Short mmCIF file of C-alpha atoms in Angstrom, two decimals:
data_model
loop_
_atom_site.label_atom_id
_atom_site.label_comp_id
_atom_site.label_asym_id
_atom_site.label_seq_id
_atom_site.Cartn_x
_atom_site.Cartn_y
_atom_site.Cartn_z
CA MET A 1248 205.01 72.14 38.32
CA LYS A 1249 208.15 71.73 36.30
CA ILE A 1250 209.01 74.29 34.10
CA VAL A 1251 212.01 74.56 31.85
CA ILE A 1252 213.51 78.02 30.92
CA ILE A 1253 215.21 78.66 27.69
CA ASN A 1254 216.96 81.87 27.53
CA SER A 1255 218.50 82.05 23.84
CA GLY A 1256 220.99 85.07 23.36
CA SER A 1257 222.84 86.15 20.39
CA SER A 1258 225.70 83.87 21.24
CA SER A 1259 224.44 82.19 23.88
CA ILE A 1260 221.71 79.67 25.80
CA LYS A 1261 220.89 80.03 29.40
CA TYR A 1262 218.78 77.51 30.73
CA GLN A 1263 217.19 76.31 34.19
CA LEU A 1264 214.62 73.51 35.25
CA ILE A 1265 212.60 74.71 38.02
CA ASP A 1266 209.82 73.65 40.27
CA MET A 1267 207.16 76.04 40.54
CA PRO A 1268 205.79 77.67 42.89
CA ALA A 1269 208.66 76.85 44.93
CA ASN A 1270 211.12 78.36 42.74
CA GLU A 1271 213.45 75.41 43.27
CA VAL A 1272 216.05 75.54 40.52
CA ILE A 1273 216.49 71.45 39.74
CA CYS A 1274 219.09 71.86 37.40
CA SER A 1275 220.96 74.92 35.44
CA GLY A 1276 223.48 75.93 32.73
CA MET A 1277 224.66 77.80 29.81
CA ILE A 1278 226.28 77.65 26.64
CA ASP A 1279 228.38 80.78 25.44
CA ARG A 1280 230.80 81.34 22.55
CA ILE A 1281 228.06 79.96 20.10
CA GLY A 1282 229.59 79.42 16.84
CA LEU A 1283 233.06 79.56 17.99
CA GLU A 1284 235.30 75.91 18.57
CA SER A 1285 235.56 76.80 21.82
CA SER A 1286 232.04 76.84 23.22
CA ASN A 1287 231.78 76.70 27.01
CA PHE A 1288 228.86 74.15 28.03
CA SER A 1289 227.70 73.88 31.59
CA TYR A 1290 225.30 71.51 33.53
CA VAL A 1291 224.72 71.80 37.44
CA THR A 1292 222.58 70.09 39.51
CA ASN A 1293 222.58 69.59 43.47
CA THR A 1294 224.87 66.51 43.10
CA VAL A 1295 226.65 66.93 39.18
CA LYS A 1296 228.62 69.73 37.83
CA VAL A 1297 229.49 69.06 33.99
CA GLU A 1298 231.77 71.48 32.13
CA GLU A 1299 232.85 71.16 28.65
CA THR A 1300 234.59 73.21 26.00
CA LEU A 1301 233.66 71.94 22.82
CA PRO A 1302 232.41 73.44 19.20
CA ILE A 1303 228.64 73.92 19.16
CA PRO A 1304 227.95 75.66 15.86
CA ASN A 1305 224.63 77.18 16.08
CA HIS A 1306 221.36 77.13 18.77
CA LYS A 1307 219.92 73.64 17.45
CA ILE A 1308 223.04 71.75 18.09
CA GLY A 1309 223.12 73.52 21.96
CA LEU A 1310 219.48 73.02 22.69
CA GLN A 1311 219.83 69.40 21.87
CA LYS A 1312 222.85 68.93 23.99
CA ILE A 1313 220.85 70.30 26.71
CA SER A 1314 218.21 68.07 26.49
CA GLN A 1315 220.25 64.99 26.37
CA LEU A 1316 221.85 65.56 29.60
CA LEU A 1317 218.49 66.72 31.21
CA MET A 1318 217.59 62.96 30.60
CA ASP A 1319 221.04 61.23 30.84
CA GLU A 1320 220.98 57.74 32.48
CA LYS A 1321 223.69 59.01 34.78
CA VAL A 1322 223.46 63.01 35.42
CA GLY A 1323 219.80 63.51 34.15
CA VAL A 1324 217.08 64.84 36.50
CA ILE A 1325 214.19 63.65 34.49
CA GLU A 1326 213.52 60.21 32.95
CA SER A 1327 210.91 61.51 30.28
CA THR A 1328 209.81 64.79 28.59
CA LEU A 1329 206.26 64.16 30.10
CA GLU A 1330 207.45 65.17 33.43
CA ILE A 1331 207.77 68.80 32.04
CA ASP A 1332 204.69 70.95 32.18
CA ALA A 1333 205.92 74.23 30.54
CA VAL A 1334 208.49 75.65 28.76
CA GLY A 1335 209.32 79.27 29.10
CA HIS A 1336 210.76 81.26 26.29
CA ARG A 1337 212.70 84.78 26.28
CA VAL A 1338 211.90 86.53 23.23
CA VAL A 1339 213.52 89.65 22.48
CA HIS A 1340 210.98 91.67 20.33
CA GLY A 1341 207.37 91.80 20.84
CA GLY A 1342 206.78 94.68 18.90
CA SER A 1343 203.49 96.29 19.55
CA ASN A 1344 201.84 93.28 19.67
CA PHE A 1345 202.86 91.78 22.80
CA SER A 1346 202.87 93.88 25.78
CA ASN A 1347 201.84 90.51 28.24
CA THR A 1348 203.36 86.89 28.34
CA VAL A 1349 201.60 84.79 26.02
CA THR A 1350 200.96 81.05 25.17
CA ILE A 1351 203.05 80.12 21.86
CA THR A 1352 200.50 79.50 18.86
CA THR A 1353 201.37 79.55 15.30
CA GLU A 1354 200.43 83.06 14.97
CA VAL A 1355 202.51 83.64 18.01
CA LYS A 1356 205.62 82.43 16.14
CA ASP A 1357 204.73 83.86 12.82
CA LYS A 1358 204.63 87.22 14.64
CA ILE A 1359 208.04 86.63 16.16
CA ARG A 1360 209.47 85.99 12.91
CA GLN A 1361 207.99 88.99 11.23
CA LEU A 1362 209.40 90.87 13.97
CA SER A 1363 213.08 89.23 13.21
CA ASP A 1364 213.75 92.39 10.99
CA LEU A 1365 213.98 94.43 14.13
CA ALA A 1366 215.92 91.85 16.19
CA PRO A 1367 217.85 89.95 13.63
CA LEU A 1368 220.61 88.72 16.28
CA HIS A 1369 217.70 87.61 18.58
CA ASN A 1370 214.10 86.68 17.57
CA PRO A 1371 215.58 84.41 15.45
CA ALA A 1372 217.71 82.54 17.59
CA ASN A 1373 214.41 82.59 20.25
CA LEU A 1374 212.22 81.14 17.52
CA GLU A 1375 214.76 78.37 16.74
CA GLY A 1376 214.41 77.61 20.53
CA ILE A 1377 210.82 77.47 20.38
CA ASN A 1378 210.75 75.10 17.42
CA VAL A 1379 213.23 72.59 18.87
CA ALA A 1380 211.63 72.79 22.39
CA GLU A 1381 208.57 72.00 20.58
CA GLU A 1382 209.91 68.85 19.11
CA ILE A 1383 211.60 67.56 22.22
CA PHE A 1384 209.02 68.88 25.18
CA SER A 1385 205.99 67.89 22.65
CA THR A 1386 203.47 67.62 25.33
CA ALA A 1387 204.64 70.92 27.29
CA LYS A 1388 202.74 74.11 27.23
CA GLN A 1389 205.10 76.50 25.23
CA VAL A 1390 205.07 80.17 26.62
CA ALA A 1391 206.79 83.41 25.38
CA VAL A 1392 207.94 86.17 27.77
CA PHE A 1393 209.12 89.54 25.61
CA ASP A 1394 212.25 91.65 26.77
CA THR A 1395 209.80 94.58 25.36
CA ALA A 1396 206.78 94.17 28.01
CA PHE A 1397 208.76 95.55 31.15
CA HIS A 1398 209.30 99.01 29.14
CA GLN A 1399 205.68 99.76 28.35
CA THR A 1400 205.34 102.25 31.02
CA ILE A 1401 208.36 104.43 29.28
CA PRO A 1402 206.23 107.73 28.83
CA VAL A 1403 205.53 109.10 25.38
CA VAL A 1404 207.51 111.78 25.83
CA ALA A 1405 210.58 109.32 26.16
CA HIS A 1406 209.23 106.75 23.66
CA LYS A 1407 208.29 108.78 20.64
CA TYR A 1408 210.66 109.90 18.00
CA ALA A 1409 210.91 113.32 16.54
CA ILE A 1410 209.66 112.06 13.02
CA PRO A 1411 206.28 112.46 11.41
CA ASN A 1412 203.38 111.43 13.55
CA PHE A 1413 201.83 108.91 11.00
CA LEU A 1414 205.17 106.81 11.69
CA LEU A 1415 204.09 106.11 15.38
CA THR A 1416 200.35 105.69 14.88
CA GLU A 1417 200.34 103.64 11.75
CA ASN A 1418 203.64 102.05 12.03
CA LYS A 1419 204.39 101.38 15.36
CA ILE A 1420 207.94 103.24 15.00
CA ARG A 1421 209.08 103.98 18.67
CA VAL A 1422 211.20 103.22 21.58
CA TYR A 1423 210.41 99.60 22.59
CA GLY A 1424 213.44 98.74 25.04
CA PHE A 1425 214.87 95.62 25.53
CA HIS A 1426 216.36 93.07 28.26
CA GLY A 1427 213.17 93.71 30.30
CA THR A 1428 212.97 90.65 32.43
CA SER A 1429 216.83 91.19 33.54
CA HIS A 1430 215.89 94.87 34.40
CA LYS A 1431 212.59 93.95 36.01
CA TYR A 1432 214.04 91.43 38.40
CA VAL A 1433 216.95 93.34 39.30
CA SER A 1434 215.23 96.36 39.84
CA GLU A 1435 212.67 94.79 42.18
CA LYS A 1436 215.67 93.38 44.39
CA ALA A 1437 217.32 96.85 44.51
CA ILE A 1438 214.40 98.60 45.46
CA HIS A 1439 213.74 95.90 48.09
CA TYR A 1440 217.21 96.44 49.14
CA LEU A 1441 216.80 100.19 49.34
CA ASN A 1442 213.35 100.10 51.28
CA GLU A 1443 215.09 98.07 54.00
CA ASN A 1444 217.81 100.71 54.39
CA ASN A 1445 215.86 103.98 53.51
CA ASN A 1446 212.74 103.48 55.30
CA GLY A 1447 210.46 102.74 52.13
CA LYS A 1448 211.04 106.11 50.16
CA SER A 1449 210.56 106.43 46.53
CA SER A 1450 213.42 105.05 44.49
CA LYS A 1451 215.28 106.49 41.71
CA ILE A 1452 217.62 103.93 40.16
CA ILE A 1453 219.64 103.09 36.92
CA THR A 1454 219.75 99.66 35.96
CA ILE A 1455 222.92 98.76 33.89
CA HIS A 1456 222.76 95.41 31.75
CA LEU A 1457 226.33 94.46 30.49
CA GLY A 1458 226.71 91.34 28.36
CA ASN A 1459 227.21 90.51 24.58
CA GLY A 1460 224.35 92.80 24.10
CA CYS A 1461 224.16 95.92 26.71
CA SER A 1462 221.41 98.42 27.92
CA MET A 1463 220.64 101.09 30.61
CA THR A 1464 217.17 101.69 32.20
CA ALA A 1465 216.02 104.70 34.10
CA ILE A 1466 213.62 103.23 37.01
CA LYS A 1467 211.34 105.63 38.98
CA ASP A 1468 209.41 103.77 41.88
CA GLY A 1469 209.91 100.47 40.09
CA LYS A 1470 208.67 101.43 36.25
CA SER A 1471 210.65 101.95 33.29
CA VAL A 1472 210.90 105.26 32.49
CA ASP A 1473 213.38 105.47 29.55
CA HIS A 1474 215.87 103.06 28.17
CA THR A 1475 218.90 102.97 26.03
CA LEU A 1476 217.67 100.67 23.50
CA GLY A 1477 214.96 101.67 20.98
CA PHE A 1478 213.25 100.29 18.16
CA ALA A 1479 215.53 97.73 17.43
CA PRO A 1480 218.18 96.33 20.07
CA MET A 1481 221.34 98.04 18.26
CA ASN A 1482 221.61 101.71 19.57
CA GLY A 1483 222.62 103.33 22.92
CA LEU A 1484 225.73 101.40 24.52
CA ILE A 1485 229.03 99.86 22.37
CA MET A 1486 228.16 95.95 22.53
CA GLY A 1487 229.75 92.84 21.53
CA THR A 1488 229.53 93.36 17.98
CA ARG A 1489 226.85 96.00 17.64
CA SER A 1490 227.88 99.66 17.37
CA GLY A 1491 225.22 101.38 19.58
CA ASP A 1492 224.67 105.03 19.14
CA ILE A 1493 225.85 106.33 15.75
CA ASP A 1494 225.41 109.66 13.64
CA GLN A 1495 222.66 108.72 11.05
CA SER A 1496 224.32 110.57 8.44
CA VAL A 1497 227.02 108.18 8.49
CA ILE A 1498 224.68 105.61 7.32
CA PHE A 1499 223.72 107.72 4.09
CA HIS A 1500 227.24 108.53 3.53
CA MET A 1501 228.40 104.59 3.39
CA VAL A 1502 225.63 104.12 1.18
CA ASN A 1503 225.82 107.04 -1.27
CA SER A 1504 229.52 107.86 -1.24
CA LEU A 1505 231.15 104.52 -0.49
CA GLY A 1506 228.90 102.46 -2.30
CA TYR A 1507 227.80 99.73 0.44
CA SER A 1508 224.67 98.17 0.19
CA LEU A 1509 221.95 98.79 2.97
CA GLU A 1510 222.11 95.02 3.92
CA ALA A 1511 226.00 95.47 4.12
CA VAL A 1512 225.55 98.66 6.30
CA ASN A 1513 222.83 96.49 8.60
CA ASN A 1514 225.28 93.69 8.45
CA LEU A 1515 228.30 95.87 9.50
CA LEU A 1516 226.66 97.73 12.51
CA GLN A 1517 225.23 94.66 13.71
CA LYS A 1518 227.85 92.03 13.46
CA GLN A 1519 230.83 93.32 12.68
CA SER A 1520 230.92 97.09 15.03
CA GLY A 1521 231.09 97.25 18.76
CA MET A 1522 233.90 95.93 20.70
CA LEU A 1523 234.77 93.42 17.54
CA GLY A 1524 235.19 96.41 15.42
CA LEU A 1525 237.45 98.02 17.63
CA THR A 1526 239.68 95.16 18.84
CA GLY A 1527 239.31 92.35 16.53
CA TYR A 1528 237.78 90.49 19.68
CA SER A 1529 233.77 90.06 20.65
CA ASP A 1530 234.56 88.58 24.33
CA LEU A 1531 235.44 91.09 26.98
CA ARG A 1532 237.58 88.64 28.89
CA ASP A 1533 239.58 88.60 25.73
CA ILE A 1534 239.80 92.13 25.51
CA GLU A 1535 240.89 92.80 29.18
CA SER A 1536 243.39 90.42 28.57
CA ASN A 1537 244.92 91.97 25.90
CA ALA A 1538 244.91 95.67 27.38
CA GLU A 1539 246.65 93.93 30.23
CA ASN A 1540 249.37 92.83 27.62
CA GLY A 1541 249.61 96.43 26.05
CA ASN A 1542 246.97 96.36 23.44
CA THR A 1543 246.12 100.02 22.93
CA ASP A 1544 243.25 99.27 20.84
CA CYS A 1545 241.74 97.10 23.45
CA GLN A 1546 242.29 99.24 26.12
CA LEU A 1547 240.77 102.34 24.12
CA ALA A 1548 237.58 100.06 23.55
CA LEU A 1549 237.53 99.68 27.19
CA ASP A 1550 237.76 103.33 27.94
CA MET A 1551 235.12 104.11 25.17
CA ASN A 1552 232.87 101.57 26.57
CA ALA A 1553 233.03 103.16 30.14
CA TYR A 1554 232.59 106.53 28.63
CA ARG A 1555 229.36 105.89 26.85
CA ILE A 1556 228.12 104.21 30.06
CA LYS A 1557 229.00 107.49 32.11
CA LYS A 1558 227.03 109.63 29.43
CA PHE A 1559 223.77 107.88 29.94
CA ILE A 1560 224.11 107.79 34.13
CA GLY A 1561 224.40 111.57 33.52
CA SER A 1562 221.34 111.86 31.19
CA TYR A 1563 219.34 109.32 33.42
CA ALA A 1564 220.25 111.19 36.68
CA ALA A 1565 218.50 114.35 35.11
CA VAL A 1566 215.58 112.47 33.89
CA LEU A 1567 214.92 110.97 37.20
CA ASN A 1568 215.62 114.26 39.19
CA GLY A 1569 218.26 112.23 41.22
CA LEU A 1570 219.75 108.97 42.03
CA ASP A 1571 219.73 106.57 44.89
CA ALA A 1572 221.25 103.57 43.21
CA ILE A 1573 223.20 102.38 39.99
CA ILE A 1574 223.04 98.54 39.42
CA PHE A 1575 225.56 96.44 37.49
CA THR A 1576 224.21 93.12 36.16
CA ALA A 1577 224.41 90.29 33.69
CA GLY A 1578 227.67 88.68 32.44
CA ILE A 1579 229.89 91.57 32.19
CA GLY A 1580 228.54 93.85 34.72
CA GLU A 1581 228.53 90.98 37.54
CA ASN A 1582 232.23 89.99 36.86
CA SER A 1583 234.10 92.61 35.11
CA SER A 1584 235.81 94.52 38.04
CA TYR A 1585 237.77 96.67 35.66
CA ILE A 1586 234.50 98.33 33.86
CA ARG A 1587 232.85 98.88 36.73
CA LYS A 1588 236.00 100.81 38.33
CA LEU A 1589 236.34 102.67 34.93
CA VAL A 1590 232.37 103.50 35.00
CA CYS A 1591 232.40 104.78 38.67
CA SER A 1592 235.89 106.51 38.42
CA GLU A 1593 235.37 110.65 38.60
CA MET A 1594 231.66 110.66 39.00
CA ASP A 1595 231.95 112.35 42.54
CA TYR A 1596 229.26 114.60 41.37
CA PHE A 1597 226.85 111.80 41.05
CA GLY A 1598 227.38 110.86 44.64
CA LEU A 1599 229.11 107.74 43.47
CA GLU A 1600 232.31 106.31 45.25
CA LEU A 1601 233.55 102.91 44.65
CA ASP A 1602 235.25 100.87 47.20
CA GLN A 1603 238.09 99.05 45.59
CA LYS A 1604 238.28 96.38 47.79
CA LYS A 1605 234.60 95.28 47.57
CA ASN A 1606 234.82 95.81 43.85
CA GLU A 1607 237.37 93.12 43.62
CA ILE A 1608 235.24 90.57 45.29
CA ARG A 1609 233.83 87.65 42.97
CA SER A 1610 230.36 86.49 44.31
CA LYS A 1611 227.03 85.40 43.06
CA GLU A 1612 225.31 87.02 45.61
CA MET A 1613 224.01 90.61 45.65
CA ARG A 1614 226.52 93.02 47.17
CA GLU A 1615 227.05 96.55 47.71
CA ILE A 1616 230.59 97.92 46.27
CA SER A 1617 230.08 101.72 47.11
CA THR A 1618 231.80 103.07 49.99
CA THR A 1619 230.01 103.94 53.28
CA LYS A 1620 230.29 107.74 52.49
CA SER A 1621 229.07 107.41 48.77
CA ARG A 1622 225.74 109.12 48.45
CA THR A 1623 224.63 106.94 45.99
CA LYS A 1624 224.96 103.10 46.41
CA ILE A 1625 226.47 101.07 44.01
CA LEU A 1626 225.32 97.50 43.84
CA VAL A 1627 226.13 94.37 41.64
CA ILE A 1628 222.94 92.10 41.63
CA PRO A 1629 223.18 89.16 39.90
CA THR A 1630 220.28 88.75 37.24
CA ASN A 1631 218.20 85.66 37.00
CA GLU A 1632 215.86 86.03 34.09
CA GLU A 1633 214.94 82.61 34.19
CA ILE A 1634 213.63 83.00 37.58
CA GLU A 1635 211.38 85.81 36.29
CA ILE A 1636 210.30 84.23 33.47
CA ALA A 1637 209.46 81.08 35.62
CA ASN A 1638 207.34 83.32 37.58
CA GLN A 1639 205.40 84.89 34.63
CA VAL A 1640 205.07 81.49 32.91
CA TYR A 1641 203.77 80.19 36.42
CA GLU A 1642 201.24 83.17 36.75
CA LEU A 1643 199.84 82.84 33.08
CA LEU A 1644 199.17 79.03 33.38
CA LEU A 1645 197.11 79.74 36.86
CA SER A 1646 195.02 82.52 35.48
#
């Protein structure tokens, strides 16, 4: 069974064509920096690697570029879209409506659209991916896998806000959690690794997903018990363009005293804040480069980023009543040795001791970067949301 996986992020598209149930990746690639003149495009098979830098203004153009190469006479891997059995889509916000993987219908798309207010940087991009895929792969089954599903195990003491009860019971306002496919995938890899090394004892881990969007999850014995993102994916950690945690009174002050409209505040906190607001850059590679060249705003932003992560490590270690491992994953978590160094410095109270040489190693494989004396393991586990989505799509189609 051939399944195309489309993971449309706020500024990127990751994709894979996977043969199931063998989990054989026929081709893969990604587009990042969507919306910029210098978007990066990659397309990789067992025999071909295509890399380009070109302007990709939106997700639709990006998906069309991907489909063209899949069927290209020289580098393509399929002759016809009829070969594709299913398309699995990552969808960020499923609200209280979707706790499981579902076949996409008109009603499902309508609900994803309605939930766009809660994930304005993501659900519209996810829906665009669905609409374009329906046109390109018209005979394939379209399936949605929701980021929020993995976090349905978060207990009420953690997912309920301290606001009037009816807002939960009637309006479903609660912590939903996001990046669920990533946190689930890397946590299962980590638990397997810990079991091999610790005789199968119960696990207490923190997964740290760092990309343009960022989140952390406290996971006990394989289940999500707390998470930094909440009702919508904009609180918690400092992100590429999102502010993360902020005192609510700042919002009221901006509206009531500074003359901002609610729409303007929302736009500022979602699209003009975070690392972009602090430095003028949203891509961490640019920020690290400028910090090395003496840009004090960029250096401060990196320090703030790491400080926020440290705060949540401390709080989640308390929630878990212990800590076996922390896991870095996603684009920044896997590739930025500097961020990992900042986060793990002066954390000996939690048993974290980083091996500086191991930390500098670049690899696409899972690796341990803590010292042999470190009581808490520090792991880098490349996420593969696409494989996780493919497994869930395959299971749905067989059921």
